[in-house]
Coordinates of C-alpha atoms and ligand atoms in Angstrom, one line a residue:
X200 CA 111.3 95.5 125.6
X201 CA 111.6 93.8 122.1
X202 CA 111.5 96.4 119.3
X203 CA 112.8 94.6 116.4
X204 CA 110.2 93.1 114.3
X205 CA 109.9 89.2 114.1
X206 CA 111.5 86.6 111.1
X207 CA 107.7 86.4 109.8
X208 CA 107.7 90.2 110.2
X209 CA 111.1 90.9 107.9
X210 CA 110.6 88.2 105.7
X211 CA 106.9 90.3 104.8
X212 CA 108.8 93.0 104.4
X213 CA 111.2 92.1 101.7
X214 CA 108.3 90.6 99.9
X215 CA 107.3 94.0 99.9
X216 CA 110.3 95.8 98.7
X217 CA 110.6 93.5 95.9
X218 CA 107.0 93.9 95.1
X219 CA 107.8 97.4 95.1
X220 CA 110.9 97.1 92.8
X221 CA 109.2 94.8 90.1
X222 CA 106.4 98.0 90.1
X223 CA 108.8 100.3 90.5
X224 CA 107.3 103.4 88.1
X225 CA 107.8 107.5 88.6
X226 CA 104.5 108.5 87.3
X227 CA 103.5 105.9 90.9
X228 CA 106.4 106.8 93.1
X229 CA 107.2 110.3 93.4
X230 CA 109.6 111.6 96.5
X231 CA 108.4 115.2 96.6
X232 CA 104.5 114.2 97.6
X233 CA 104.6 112.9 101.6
X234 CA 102.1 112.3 103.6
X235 CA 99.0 114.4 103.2
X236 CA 99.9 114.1 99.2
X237 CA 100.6 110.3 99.0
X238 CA 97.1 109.9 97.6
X239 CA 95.6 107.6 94.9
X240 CA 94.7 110.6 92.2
X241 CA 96.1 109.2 88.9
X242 CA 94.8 106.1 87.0
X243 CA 98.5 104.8 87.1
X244 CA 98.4 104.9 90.9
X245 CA 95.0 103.3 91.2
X246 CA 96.7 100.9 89.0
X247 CA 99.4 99.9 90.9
X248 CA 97.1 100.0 94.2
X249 CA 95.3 97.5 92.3
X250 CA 97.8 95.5 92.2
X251 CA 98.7 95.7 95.9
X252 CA 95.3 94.3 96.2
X253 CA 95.5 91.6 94.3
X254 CA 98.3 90.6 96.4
X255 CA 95.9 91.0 99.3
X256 CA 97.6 93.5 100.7
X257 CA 95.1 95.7 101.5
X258 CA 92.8 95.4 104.6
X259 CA 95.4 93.1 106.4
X260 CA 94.0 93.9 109.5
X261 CA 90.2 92.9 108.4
X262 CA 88.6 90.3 109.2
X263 CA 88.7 87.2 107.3
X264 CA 84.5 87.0 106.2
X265 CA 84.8 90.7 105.1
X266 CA 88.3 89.4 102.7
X267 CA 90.8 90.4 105.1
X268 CA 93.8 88.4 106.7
X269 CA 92.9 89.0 110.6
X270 CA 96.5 90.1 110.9
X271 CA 98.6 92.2 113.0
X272 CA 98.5 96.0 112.3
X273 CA 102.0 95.5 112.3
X274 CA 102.2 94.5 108.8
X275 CA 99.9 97.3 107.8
X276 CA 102.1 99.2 109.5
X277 CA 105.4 98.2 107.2
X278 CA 103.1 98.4 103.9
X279 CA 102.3 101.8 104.4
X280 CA 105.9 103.2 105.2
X281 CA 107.9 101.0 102.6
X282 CA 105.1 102.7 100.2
X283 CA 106.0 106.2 101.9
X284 CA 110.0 105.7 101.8
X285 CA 109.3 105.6 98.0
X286 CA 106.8 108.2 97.5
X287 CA 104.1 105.6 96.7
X288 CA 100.7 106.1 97.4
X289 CA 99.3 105.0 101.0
X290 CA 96.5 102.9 101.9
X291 CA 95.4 105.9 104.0
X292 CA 91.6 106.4 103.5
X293 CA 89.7 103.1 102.2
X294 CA 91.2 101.0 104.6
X295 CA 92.7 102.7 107.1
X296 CA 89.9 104.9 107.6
X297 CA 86.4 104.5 105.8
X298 CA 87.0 100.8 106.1
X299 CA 87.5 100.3 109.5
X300 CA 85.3 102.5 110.6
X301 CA 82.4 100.7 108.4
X302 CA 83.5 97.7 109.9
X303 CA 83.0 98.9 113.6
X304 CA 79.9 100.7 113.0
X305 CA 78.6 100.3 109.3
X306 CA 75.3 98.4 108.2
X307 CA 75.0 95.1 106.7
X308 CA 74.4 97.0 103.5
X309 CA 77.3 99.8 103.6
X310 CA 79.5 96.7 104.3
X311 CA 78.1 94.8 101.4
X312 CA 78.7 97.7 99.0
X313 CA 81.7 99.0 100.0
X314 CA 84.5 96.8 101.6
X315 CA 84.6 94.2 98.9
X316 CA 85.2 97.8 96.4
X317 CA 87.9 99.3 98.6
X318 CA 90.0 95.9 99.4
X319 CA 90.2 95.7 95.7
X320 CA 91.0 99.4 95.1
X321 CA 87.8 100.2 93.1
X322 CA 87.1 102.9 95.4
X323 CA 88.5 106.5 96.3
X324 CA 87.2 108.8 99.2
X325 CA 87.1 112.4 100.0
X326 CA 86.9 112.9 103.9
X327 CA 84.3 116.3 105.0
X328 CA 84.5 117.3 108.4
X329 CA 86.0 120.8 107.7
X330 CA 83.9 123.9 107.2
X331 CA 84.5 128.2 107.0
X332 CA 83.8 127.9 110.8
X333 CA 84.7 124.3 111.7
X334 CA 88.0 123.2 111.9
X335 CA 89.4 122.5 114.8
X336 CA 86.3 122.5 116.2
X337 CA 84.9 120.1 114.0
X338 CA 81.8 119.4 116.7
X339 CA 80.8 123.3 115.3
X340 CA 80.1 121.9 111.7
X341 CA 77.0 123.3 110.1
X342 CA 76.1 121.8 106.9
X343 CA 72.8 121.2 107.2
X344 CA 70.5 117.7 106.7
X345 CA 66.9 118.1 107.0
X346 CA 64.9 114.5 107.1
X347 CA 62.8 114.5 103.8
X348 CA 61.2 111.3 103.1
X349 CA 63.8 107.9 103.6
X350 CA 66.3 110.2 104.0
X351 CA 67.7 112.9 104.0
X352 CA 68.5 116.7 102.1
X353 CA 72.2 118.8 102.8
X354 CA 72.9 122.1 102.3
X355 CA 75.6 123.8 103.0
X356 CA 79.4 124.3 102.5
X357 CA 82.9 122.2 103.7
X358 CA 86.1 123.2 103.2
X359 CA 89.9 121.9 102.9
X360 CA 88.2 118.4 101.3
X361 CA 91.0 116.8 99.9
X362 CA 90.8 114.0 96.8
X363 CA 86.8 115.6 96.4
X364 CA 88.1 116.4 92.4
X365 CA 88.8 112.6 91.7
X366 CA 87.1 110.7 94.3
X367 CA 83.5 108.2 93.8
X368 CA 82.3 109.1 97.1
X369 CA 82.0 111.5 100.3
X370 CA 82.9 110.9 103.2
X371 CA 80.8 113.4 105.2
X372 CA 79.2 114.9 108.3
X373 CA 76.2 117.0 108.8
X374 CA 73.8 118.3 111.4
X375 CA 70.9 116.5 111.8
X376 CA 69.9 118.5 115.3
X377 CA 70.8 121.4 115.7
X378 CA 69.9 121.7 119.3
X379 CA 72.9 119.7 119.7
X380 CA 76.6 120.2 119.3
X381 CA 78.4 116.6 119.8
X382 CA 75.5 115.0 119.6
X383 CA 73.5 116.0 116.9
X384 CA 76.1 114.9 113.8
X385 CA 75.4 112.2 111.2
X386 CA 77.6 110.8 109.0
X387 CA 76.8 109.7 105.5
X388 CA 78.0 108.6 102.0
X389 CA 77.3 110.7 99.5
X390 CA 78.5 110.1 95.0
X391 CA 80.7 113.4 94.2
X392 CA 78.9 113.2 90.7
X393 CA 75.5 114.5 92.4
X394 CA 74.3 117.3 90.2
X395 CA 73.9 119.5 93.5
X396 CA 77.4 119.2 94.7
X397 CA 79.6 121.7 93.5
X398 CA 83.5 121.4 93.5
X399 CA 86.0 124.2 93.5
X400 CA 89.9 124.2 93.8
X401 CA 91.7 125.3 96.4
X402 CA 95.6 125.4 95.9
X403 CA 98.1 125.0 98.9
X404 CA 101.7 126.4 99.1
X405 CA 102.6 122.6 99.2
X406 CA 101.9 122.2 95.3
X407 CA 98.6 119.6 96.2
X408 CA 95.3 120.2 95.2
X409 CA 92.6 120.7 98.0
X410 CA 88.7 121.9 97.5
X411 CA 86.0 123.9 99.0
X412 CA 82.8 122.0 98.5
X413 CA 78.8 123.4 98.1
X414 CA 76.7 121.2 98.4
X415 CA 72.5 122.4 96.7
X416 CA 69.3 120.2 98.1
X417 CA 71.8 117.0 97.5
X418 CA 69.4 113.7 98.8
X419 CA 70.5 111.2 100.5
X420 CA 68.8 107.8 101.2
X421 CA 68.9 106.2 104.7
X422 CA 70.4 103.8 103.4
X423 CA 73.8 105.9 103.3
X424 CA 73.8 106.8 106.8
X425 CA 76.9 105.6 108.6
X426 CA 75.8 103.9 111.7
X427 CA 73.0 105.8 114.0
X428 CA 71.7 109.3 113.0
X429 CA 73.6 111.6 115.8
X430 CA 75.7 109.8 116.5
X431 CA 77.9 110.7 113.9
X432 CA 81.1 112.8 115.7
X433 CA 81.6 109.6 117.9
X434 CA 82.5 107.8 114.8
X435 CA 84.4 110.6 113.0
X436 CA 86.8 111.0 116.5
X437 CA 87.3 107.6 115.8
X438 CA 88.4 108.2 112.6
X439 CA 90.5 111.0 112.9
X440 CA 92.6 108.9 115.0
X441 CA 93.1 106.4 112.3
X442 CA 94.0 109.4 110.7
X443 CA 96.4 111.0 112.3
X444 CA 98.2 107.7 112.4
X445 CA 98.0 106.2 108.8
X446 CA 98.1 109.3 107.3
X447 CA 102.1 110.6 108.5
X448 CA 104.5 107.8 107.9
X449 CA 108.1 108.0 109.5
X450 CA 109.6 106.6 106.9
X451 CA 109.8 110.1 104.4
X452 CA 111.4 111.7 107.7
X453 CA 114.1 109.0 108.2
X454 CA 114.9 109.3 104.7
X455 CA 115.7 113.2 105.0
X456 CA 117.5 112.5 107.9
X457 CA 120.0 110.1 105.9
X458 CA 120.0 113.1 103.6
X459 CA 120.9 115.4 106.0
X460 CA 123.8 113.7 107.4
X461 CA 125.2 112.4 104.3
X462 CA 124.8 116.5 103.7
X463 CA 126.7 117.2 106.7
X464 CA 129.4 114.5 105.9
X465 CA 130.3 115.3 102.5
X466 CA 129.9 119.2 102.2
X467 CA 132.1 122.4 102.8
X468 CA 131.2 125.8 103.7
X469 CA 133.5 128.8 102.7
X470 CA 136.4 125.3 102.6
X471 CA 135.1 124.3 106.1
X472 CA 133.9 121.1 106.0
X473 CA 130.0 121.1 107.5
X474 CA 130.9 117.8 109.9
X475 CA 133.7 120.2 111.6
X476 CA 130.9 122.5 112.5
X477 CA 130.5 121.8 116.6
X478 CA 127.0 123.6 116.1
X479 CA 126.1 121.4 113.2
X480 CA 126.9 118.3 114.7
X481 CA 124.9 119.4 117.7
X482 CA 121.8 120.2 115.6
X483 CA 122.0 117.2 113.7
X484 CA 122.5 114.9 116.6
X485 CA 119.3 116.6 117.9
X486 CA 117.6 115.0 115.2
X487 CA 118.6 112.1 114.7
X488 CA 117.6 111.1 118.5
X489 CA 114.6 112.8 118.1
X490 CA 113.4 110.5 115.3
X491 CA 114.2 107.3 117.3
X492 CA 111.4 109.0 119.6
X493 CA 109.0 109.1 116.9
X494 CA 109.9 106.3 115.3
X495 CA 109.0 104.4 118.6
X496 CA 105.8 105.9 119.5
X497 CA 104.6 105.2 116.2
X498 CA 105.7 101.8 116.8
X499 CA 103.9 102.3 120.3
X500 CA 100.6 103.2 118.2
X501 CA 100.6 99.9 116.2
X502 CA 101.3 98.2 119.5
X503 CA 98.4 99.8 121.0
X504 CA 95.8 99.2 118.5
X505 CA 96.5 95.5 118.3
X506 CA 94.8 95.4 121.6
X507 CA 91.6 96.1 119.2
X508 CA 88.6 98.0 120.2
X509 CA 88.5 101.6 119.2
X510 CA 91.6 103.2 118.0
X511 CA 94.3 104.3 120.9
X512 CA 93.6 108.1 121.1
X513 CA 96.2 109.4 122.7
X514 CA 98.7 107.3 121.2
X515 CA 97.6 108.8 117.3
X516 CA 97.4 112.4 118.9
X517 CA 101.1 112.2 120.9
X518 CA 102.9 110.5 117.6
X519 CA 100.8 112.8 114.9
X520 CA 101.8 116.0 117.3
X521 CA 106.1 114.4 117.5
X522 CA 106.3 113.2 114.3
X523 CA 105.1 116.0 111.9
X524 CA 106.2 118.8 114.3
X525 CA 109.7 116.8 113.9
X526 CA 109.6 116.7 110.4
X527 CA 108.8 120.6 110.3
X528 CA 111.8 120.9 112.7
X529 CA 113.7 119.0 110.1
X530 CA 112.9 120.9 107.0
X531 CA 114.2 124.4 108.8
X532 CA 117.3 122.5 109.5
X533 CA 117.8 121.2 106.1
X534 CA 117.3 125.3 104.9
X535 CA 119.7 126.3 107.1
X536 CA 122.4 123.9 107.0
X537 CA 122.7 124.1 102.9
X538 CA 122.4 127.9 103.2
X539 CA 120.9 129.4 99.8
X540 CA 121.1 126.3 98.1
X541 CA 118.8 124.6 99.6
X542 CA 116.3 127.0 97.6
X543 CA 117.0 124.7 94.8
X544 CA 113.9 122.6 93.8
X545 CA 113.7 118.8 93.1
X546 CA 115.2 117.9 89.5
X547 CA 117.7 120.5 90.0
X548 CA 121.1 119.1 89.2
X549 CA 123.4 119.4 92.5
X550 CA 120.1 120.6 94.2
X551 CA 121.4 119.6 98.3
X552 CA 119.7 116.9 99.4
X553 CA 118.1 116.2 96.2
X554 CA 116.1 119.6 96.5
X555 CA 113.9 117.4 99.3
X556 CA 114.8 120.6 102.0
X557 CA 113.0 123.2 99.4
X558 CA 109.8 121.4 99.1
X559 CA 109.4 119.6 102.5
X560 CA 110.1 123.2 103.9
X561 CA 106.6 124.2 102.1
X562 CA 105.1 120.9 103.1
X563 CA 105.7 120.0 106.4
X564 CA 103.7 122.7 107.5
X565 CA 100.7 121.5 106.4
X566 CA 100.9 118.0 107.7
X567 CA 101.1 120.2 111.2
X568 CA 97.8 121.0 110.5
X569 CA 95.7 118.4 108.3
X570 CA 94.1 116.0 110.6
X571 CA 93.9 118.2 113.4
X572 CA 96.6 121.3 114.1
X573 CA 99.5 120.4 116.9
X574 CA 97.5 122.7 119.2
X575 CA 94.6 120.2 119.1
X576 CA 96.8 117.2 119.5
X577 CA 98.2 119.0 122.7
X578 CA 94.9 119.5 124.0
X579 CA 93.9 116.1 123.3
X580 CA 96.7 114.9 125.2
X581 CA 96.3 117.2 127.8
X582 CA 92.5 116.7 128.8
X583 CA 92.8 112.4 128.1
X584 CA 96.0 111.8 129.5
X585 CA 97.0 114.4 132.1
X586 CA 93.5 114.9 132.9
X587 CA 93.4 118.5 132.8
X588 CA 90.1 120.8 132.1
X589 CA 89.2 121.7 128.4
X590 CA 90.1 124.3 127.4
X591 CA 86.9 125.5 124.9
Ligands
LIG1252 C1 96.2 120.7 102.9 C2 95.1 120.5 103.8 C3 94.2 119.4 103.6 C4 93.1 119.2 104.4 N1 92.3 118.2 104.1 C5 91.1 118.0 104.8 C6 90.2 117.0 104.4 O1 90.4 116.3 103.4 N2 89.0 117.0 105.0 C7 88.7 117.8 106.1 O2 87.7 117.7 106.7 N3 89.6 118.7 106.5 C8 90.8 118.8 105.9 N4 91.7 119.8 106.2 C9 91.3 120.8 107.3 C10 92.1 120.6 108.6 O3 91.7 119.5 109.3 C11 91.9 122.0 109.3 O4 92.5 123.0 108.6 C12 92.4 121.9 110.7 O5 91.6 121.1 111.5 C13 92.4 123.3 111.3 O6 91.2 124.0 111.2 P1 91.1 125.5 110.6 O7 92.0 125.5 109.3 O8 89.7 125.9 110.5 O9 91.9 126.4 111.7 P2 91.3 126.9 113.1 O10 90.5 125.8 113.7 O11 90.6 128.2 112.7 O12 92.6 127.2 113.8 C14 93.4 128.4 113.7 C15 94.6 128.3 114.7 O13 94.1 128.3 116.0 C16 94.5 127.2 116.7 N5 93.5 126.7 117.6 C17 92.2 126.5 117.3 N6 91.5 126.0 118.3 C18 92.3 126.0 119.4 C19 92.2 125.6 120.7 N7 91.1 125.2 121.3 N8 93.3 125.6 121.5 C20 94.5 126.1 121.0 N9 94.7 126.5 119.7 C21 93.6 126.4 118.9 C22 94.9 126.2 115.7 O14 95.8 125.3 116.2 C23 95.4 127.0 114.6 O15 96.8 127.3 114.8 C24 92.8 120.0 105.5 C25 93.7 121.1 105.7 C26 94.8 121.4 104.9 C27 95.7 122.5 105.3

């Protein structure tokens, strides 16, 4: 098996790094925000996303008639982590996830009005699945839509909605039968500026913004109904396994790895040098061979889902559940191999390892949980893949 990328392949990727160096910019790029954070929420880093869309950069994977290249995910796939290994923003939720999922199931008329806005980065998205009582469980979501003339009226409440506070539009799901669990969700698009949608903040020990969100008799037109009334959670499964691939780059975790051992190779403790350290060696060795395992079955992901069709479930669930419980693994390390120093925060002069251990120890924890909790992508992986019985 051939895991280095082809000539084509490379020579895209140093078009991107130079891209990225002529826009290189700190108010775009900032090291501290991974994953979950690596969101479009300033007007400098809409900016420079515009600019990656000029390039045509974004929806590389679309078709051609809806202004994509019909290209490999592969080269989506080295956008999105030479944007992470710089702290850049993602193409995470237009394209990766609202776009493709229009394109697989959206009417002529979404289509119409939204892809041309998101492949050219006028466009931001908050995701609602989450409620009070709906999280894992997302199938348990309650926010209500009652048919009232060509469409439709929600009320009711999510929670944990990321981006709501800057985004255009709503990414959302509501029951529209209430007799039914998995079948009785509809998705729809709804403006964040309706005047029955209220917005409040919800702060996370990871510095980033997230929101509960109320929503008061807000109408929606049919017209703004993601594919078929009902069958909304279909689509939205679909979607978190975009999700939980697009969303948690390797990148940021190779980077802290090089940290880590350039730690372990340069710095004493008490006059003993860390790389004498037989249990520090071993830890760190750990590591690193754990991240050529999720770098490879994200790489195994991207294979997957050139296949086309829906999105490879158990491949998003296995690298989400490796990769982000790795870089959680990683963070403690980092803590415990600097000892009290590592307490020092990003911009801190002689911080160890740039102060990354301090604020990806606060941060990693989330990514375990957005997009599904580890315990969700084990029983994914459980019932799909070993076959065995659900478990609630
Ligand atoms: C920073 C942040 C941003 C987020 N952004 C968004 C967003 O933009 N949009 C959105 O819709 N949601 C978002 N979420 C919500 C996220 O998807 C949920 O927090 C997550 O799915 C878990 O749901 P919960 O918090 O209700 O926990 P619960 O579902 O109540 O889980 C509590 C604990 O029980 C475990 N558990 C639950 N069910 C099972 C089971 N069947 N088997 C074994 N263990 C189980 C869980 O793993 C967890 O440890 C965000 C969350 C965070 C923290």
């Amino acid at each position: 098996m051939d895991f280095d990328f082809s000539p084509e392949q490379v020579t895209f990727a140093d078009e991107v790094e130079r891209f990225l160096d002529e826009h290189d910019d700190p108010e775009v790029f900032d090291l501290t925000r991974e994953n979950m954070a690596q969101i479009v929420d300033t007007p400098k880093r809409r900016q420079f996303m515009r600019q990656v869309g000029e390039r045509g950069w974004l929806g590389i994977t679309w078709p051609k008639e809806w202004g994509g290249q019909d290209s490999d995910g592969v080269y989506e796939y080295l956008l999105n982590e030479a944007l992470a290994r710089r702290g850049g923003p993602q193409i995470g939720k237009g394209v990766g996830i609202i776009g493709k999922t229009i394109l697989r199931h959206g009417s002529e008329k979404l289509k119409q009005e939204f892809l041309p806005k998101i492949l050219r980065n006028e466009v931001e998205f908050a995701v609602g699945y989450s409620e009070p009582d709906a999280g894992s469980d997302a199938a348990s979501m309650k926010l209500k839509a009652t048919r009232d003339g060509d469409g439709w009226r929600l009320n009711g409440q999510k929670t944990w909605t990321t981006s709501a506070h800057f985004a255009e539009w709503y990414w959302v799901g509501a029951r529209t039968d209430p007799e039914s669990k998995h079948q009785g969700i509809t998705l729809f698009l709804v403006p964040l500026d309706h005047p029955g949608i209220t917005i409040n903040p919800i702060w996370t020990m990871g510095d980033e913004r997230t929101n509960d969100v109320f929503f008061d008799d807000v109408w929606v037109s049919d017209d703004y109904v993601v594919g078929e009334v009902n069958r909304g959670f279909q689509y939205i499964s679909e979607a978190l396994d975009l999700e939980r691939f697009t969303m948690f780059t390797f990148s940021p975790i190779q980077q802290r790895l090089d940290l880590l051992c350039e730690y372990v190779r340069t710095s004493s403790v008490d006059a003993a040098p860390l790389k004498d350290d037989a249990v520090v060696r071993q830890r760190v060795a750990q590591l690193v061979t754990q991240g050529e395992v999720a770098r490879v079955l994200g790489l195994r992901f991207v294979a997957a889902s050139m296949k086309g069709g829906a999105p490879p479930t158990t491949q998003a669930s296995e690298y989400k559940l490796y990769a982000t419980e790795l870089s959680k693994r990683l963070a403690n390390a980092s803590m415990d191999i600097a000892g009290p120093g590592s307490q020092l925060r990003v911009g801190t002069e002689d911080a160890p390892m740039k102060g990354r251990a301090e604020s990806t120890y606060r941060y990693t924890v989330i990514d375990t949980i957005g997009g599904g909790t580890s315990e969700v992508q084990k029983n994914i992986i459980s019932r799909r893949k070993l076959g065995l019985p659900k478990n609630f």
